[in-house]
XYZ file of C-alpha atoms in Angstrom:
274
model
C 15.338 13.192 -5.842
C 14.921 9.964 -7.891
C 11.015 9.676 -9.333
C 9.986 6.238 -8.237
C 6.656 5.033 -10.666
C 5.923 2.461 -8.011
C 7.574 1.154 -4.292
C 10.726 -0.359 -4.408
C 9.187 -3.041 -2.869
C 5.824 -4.887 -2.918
C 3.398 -4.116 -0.961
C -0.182 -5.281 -0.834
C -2.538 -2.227 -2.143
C 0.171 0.423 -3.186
C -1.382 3.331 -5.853
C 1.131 2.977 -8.716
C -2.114 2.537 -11.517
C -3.181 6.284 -9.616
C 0.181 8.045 -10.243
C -0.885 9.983 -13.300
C -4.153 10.905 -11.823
C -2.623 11.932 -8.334
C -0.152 14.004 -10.018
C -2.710 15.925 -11.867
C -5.145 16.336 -9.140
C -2.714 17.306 -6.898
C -2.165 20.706 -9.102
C -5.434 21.492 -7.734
C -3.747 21.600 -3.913
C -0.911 23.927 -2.411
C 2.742 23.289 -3.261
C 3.674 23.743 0.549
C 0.850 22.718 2.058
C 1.568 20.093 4.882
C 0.172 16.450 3.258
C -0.452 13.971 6.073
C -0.312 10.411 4.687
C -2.220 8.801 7.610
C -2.181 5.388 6.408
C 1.254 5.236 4.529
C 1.603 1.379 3.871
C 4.513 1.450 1.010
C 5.014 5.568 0.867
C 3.985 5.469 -2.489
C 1.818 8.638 -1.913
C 3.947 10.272 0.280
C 7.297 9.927 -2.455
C 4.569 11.163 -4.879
C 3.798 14.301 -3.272
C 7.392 14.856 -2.388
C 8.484 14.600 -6.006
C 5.895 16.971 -7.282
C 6.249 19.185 -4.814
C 9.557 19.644 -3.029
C 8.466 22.313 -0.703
C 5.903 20.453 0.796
C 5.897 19.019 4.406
C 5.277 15.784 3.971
C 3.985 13.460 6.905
C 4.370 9.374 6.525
C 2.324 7.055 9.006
C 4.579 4.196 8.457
C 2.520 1.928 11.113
C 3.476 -0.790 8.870
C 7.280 0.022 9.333
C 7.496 -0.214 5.624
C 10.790 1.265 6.175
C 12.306 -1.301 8.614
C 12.090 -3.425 4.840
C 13.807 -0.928 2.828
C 16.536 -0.886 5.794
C 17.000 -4.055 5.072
C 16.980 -4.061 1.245
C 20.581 -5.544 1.093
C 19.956 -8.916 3.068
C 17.187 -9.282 0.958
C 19.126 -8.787 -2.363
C 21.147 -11.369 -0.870
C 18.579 -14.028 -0.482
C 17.402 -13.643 -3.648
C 20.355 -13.520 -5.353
C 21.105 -17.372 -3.926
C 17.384 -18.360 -5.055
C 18.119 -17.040 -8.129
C 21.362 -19.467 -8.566
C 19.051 -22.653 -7.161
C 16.110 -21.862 -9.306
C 18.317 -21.521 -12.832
C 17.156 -24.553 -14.021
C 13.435 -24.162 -12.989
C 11.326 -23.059 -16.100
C 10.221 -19.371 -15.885
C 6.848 -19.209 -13.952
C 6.860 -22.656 -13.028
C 6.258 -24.692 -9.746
C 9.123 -25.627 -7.733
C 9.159 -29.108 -6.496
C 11.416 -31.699 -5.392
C 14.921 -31.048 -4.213
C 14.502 -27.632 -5.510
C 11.439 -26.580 -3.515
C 13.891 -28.488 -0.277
C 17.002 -25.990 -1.241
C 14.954 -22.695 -1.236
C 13.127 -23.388 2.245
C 16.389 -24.387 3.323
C 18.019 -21.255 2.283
C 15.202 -18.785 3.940
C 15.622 -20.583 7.259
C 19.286 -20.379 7.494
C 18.686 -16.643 7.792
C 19.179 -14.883 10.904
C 17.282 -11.792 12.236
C 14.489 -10.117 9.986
C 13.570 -11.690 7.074
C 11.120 -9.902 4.682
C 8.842 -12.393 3.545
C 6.811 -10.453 1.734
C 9.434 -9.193 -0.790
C 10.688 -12.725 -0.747
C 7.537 -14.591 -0.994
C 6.696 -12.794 -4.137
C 9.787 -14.272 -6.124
C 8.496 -17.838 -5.288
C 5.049 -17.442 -5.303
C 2.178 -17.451 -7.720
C 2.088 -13.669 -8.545
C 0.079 -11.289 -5.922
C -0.257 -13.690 -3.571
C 2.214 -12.871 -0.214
C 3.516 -14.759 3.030
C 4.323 -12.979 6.054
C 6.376 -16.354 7.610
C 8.340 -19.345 6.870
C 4.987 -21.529 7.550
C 3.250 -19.523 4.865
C 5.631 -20.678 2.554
C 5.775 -24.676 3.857
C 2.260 -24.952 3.517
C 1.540 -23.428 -0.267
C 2.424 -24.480 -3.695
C 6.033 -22.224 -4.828
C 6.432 -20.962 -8.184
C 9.574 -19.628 -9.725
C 8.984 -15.856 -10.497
C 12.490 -14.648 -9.005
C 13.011 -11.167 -9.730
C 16.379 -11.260 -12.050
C 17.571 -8.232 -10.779
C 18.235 -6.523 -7.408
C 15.731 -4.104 -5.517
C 17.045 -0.340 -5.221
C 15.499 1.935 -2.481
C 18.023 4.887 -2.532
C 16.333 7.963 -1.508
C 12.923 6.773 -1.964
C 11.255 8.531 1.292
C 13.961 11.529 0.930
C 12.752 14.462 2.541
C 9.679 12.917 3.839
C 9.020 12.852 7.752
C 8.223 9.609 9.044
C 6.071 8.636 12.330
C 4.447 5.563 13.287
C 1.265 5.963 15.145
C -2.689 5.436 15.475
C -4.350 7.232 12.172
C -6.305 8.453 14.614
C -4.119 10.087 16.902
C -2.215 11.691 13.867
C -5.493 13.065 12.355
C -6.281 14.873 15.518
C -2.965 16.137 15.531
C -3.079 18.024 12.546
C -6.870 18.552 11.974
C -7.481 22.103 13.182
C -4.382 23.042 11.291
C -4.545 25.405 8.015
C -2.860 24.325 4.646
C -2.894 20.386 5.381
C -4.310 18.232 3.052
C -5.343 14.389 4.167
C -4.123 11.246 2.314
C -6.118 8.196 3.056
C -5.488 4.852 1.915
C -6.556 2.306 4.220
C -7.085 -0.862 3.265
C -10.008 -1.986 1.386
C -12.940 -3.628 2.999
C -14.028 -7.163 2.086
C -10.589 -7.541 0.700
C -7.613 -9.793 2.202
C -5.433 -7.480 4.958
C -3.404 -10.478 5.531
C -0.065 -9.141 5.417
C -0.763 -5.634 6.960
C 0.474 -4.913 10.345
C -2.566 -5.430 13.024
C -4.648 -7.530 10.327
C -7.629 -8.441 12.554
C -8.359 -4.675 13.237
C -9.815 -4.255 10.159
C -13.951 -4.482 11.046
C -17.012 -2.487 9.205
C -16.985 -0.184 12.195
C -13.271 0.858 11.529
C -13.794 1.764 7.651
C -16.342 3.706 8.734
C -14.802 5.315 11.622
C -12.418 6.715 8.414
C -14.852 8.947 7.003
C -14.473 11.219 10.000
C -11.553 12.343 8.814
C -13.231 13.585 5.617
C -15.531 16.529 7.356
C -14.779 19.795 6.696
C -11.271 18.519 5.147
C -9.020 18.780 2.353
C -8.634 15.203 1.807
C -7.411 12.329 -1.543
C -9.370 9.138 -0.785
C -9.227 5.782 -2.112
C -11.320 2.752 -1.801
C -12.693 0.089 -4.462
C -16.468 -0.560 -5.722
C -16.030 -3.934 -3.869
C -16.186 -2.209 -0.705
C -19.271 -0.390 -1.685
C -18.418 2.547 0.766
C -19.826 5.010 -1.593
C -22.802 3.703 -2.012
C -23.781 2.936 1.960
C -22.906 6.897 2.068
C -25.080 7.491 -0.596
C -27.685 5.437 0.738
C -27.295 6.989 4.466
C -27.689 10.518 3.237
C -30.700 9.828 1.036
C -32.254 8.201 4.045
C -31.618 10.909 5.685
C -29.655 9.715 8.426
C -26.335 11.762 7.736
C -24.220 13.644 5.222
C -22.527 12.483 2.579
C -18.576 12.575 3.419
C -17.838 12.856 -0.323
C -19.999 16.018 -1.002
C -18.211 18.040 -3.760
C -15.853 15.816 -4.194
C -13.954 14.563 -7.651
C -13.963 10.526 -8.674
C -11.948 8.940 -10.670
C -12.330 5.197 -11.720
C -10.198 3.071 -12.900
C -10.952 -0.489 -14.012
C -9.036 -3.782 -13.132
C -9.002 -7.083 -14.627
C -7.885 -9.760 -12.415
C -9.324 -12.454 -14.261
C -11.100 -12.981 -17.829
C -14.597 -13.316 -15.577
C -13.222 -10.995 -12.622
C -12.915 -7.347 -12.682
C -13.484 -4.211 -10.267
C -13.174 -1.023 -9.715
C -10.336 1.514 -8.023
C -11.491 4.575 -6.935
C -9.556 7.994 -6.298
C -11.729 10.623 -4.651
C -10.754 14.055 -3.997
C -11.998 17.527 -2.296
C -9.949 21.073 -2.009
C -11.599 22.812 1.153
C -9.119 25.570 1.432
């Protein structure tokens, strides 16, 4: 099984900058316990687990049909490929105006059938920032940051099982189960969900509604100091109006500069209840 150090493709919010940590925490868990990935947005976590421990079951929410992309890895290899021959003469990094900016719209919407903008979008557009249509990409400034060689997804989600469903409904599947051991990722409040699947469901109520999962669990959680989770739970159980979710559990922080005046904080969080 090929050891992937990030997705094959991008994704907003993937936990490549956790892979060390998750690796070593994850010694701390059962080599065939059942690991439910119950928001699996790129697989990252769920390859991860695979790879370290091949005996594992190994359950991938792909409810952003993450998949359906790598499926269609070749067509996108093929569009790139042609930007790649329009933009040779566009300086590295650079915006792409003119007749140049013309040929590589042109090019997208000659395509037939799926299209993944979001792989595409981030070879002409200013780096981490995504579309998720052809009218994202009318309406914003382009930049020439075409990936010079072609994406590879050959047995990245090998051996894992893949469903699509509710995080919900796949929690209470396998909650009252021994040996399983949670994997939550969902996105981060009070940052952009723009180019996940369902992106107004995302409320304060709903990131809340998470923590649920984490009674009485064997869980890895991750979340950001700009969502200041930890610290409402904090606050809550000092008050006195509940329990803490992430009693007894580890933290690990890692820092992230986005800017030279803007940094935060990821956060990996993890609890062995067995």
């Amino acid at each position: 099984m090929k050891n992937y150090t990030t997705a094959p493709l991008p994704f907003q919010g993937q936990k490549r900058r956790f892979k060390n940590e998750f690796k070593a925490a994850l010694n701390e868990f059962s080599n065939n316990a059942t690991y439910v990935d119950l928001f699996g947005g790129s697989g990252f976590l769920s390859h991860t687990v695979k790879q370290h421990y091949p005996d594992a079951k190994v359950i991938y929410n792909d409810y952003d049909n993450y998949s359906h992309r790598l499926e269609n890895v070749d067509k996108t290899n093929a569009i790139i490929t042609d930007l790649r021959k329009i933009l040779k003469e566009v300086p590295n990094e650079k915006r792409i105006t003119g007749t140049y900016r013309d040929q590589v719209l042109n090019r997208i919407k000659k395509e037939s059938g799926f299209i993944d903008y979001i792989t595409i979008s981030s070879s002409i557009m200013f780096s981490m920032n995504y579309a998720s249509c052809i009218e994202d990409l009318e309406k914003d400034s382009l930049y020439n940051n075409v990936k010079q060689s072609n994406y590879n997804a050959d047995g990245y989600l090998e051996g894992v099982n893949r469903v699509q469903k509710d995080y919900r409904d796949l929690f209470s599947e396998y909650k009252n189960k021994a040996n399983v051991v949670f994997l939550l990722d969902p996105p981060y409040l009070s940052t952009d969900v723009s180019t996940y699947y369902k992106k107004d469901y995302w409320k304060l109520a709903d990131y809340l509604n998470v923590l649920k999962c984490l009674e009485d669990t064997s869980y890895f959680y991750f979340t950001s100091n700009k969502s200041q989770i930890i610290e409402l739970c904090d606050w809550m159980e000092t008050s006195g109006y509940c329990r803490n979710p992430f009693d007894g559990s580890t933290t690990i922080v890692k820092g992230t500069q986005l800017t030279k005046n803007a940094r935060y904080n990821d956060i990996m969080m993890y609890k062995n209840n067995e």
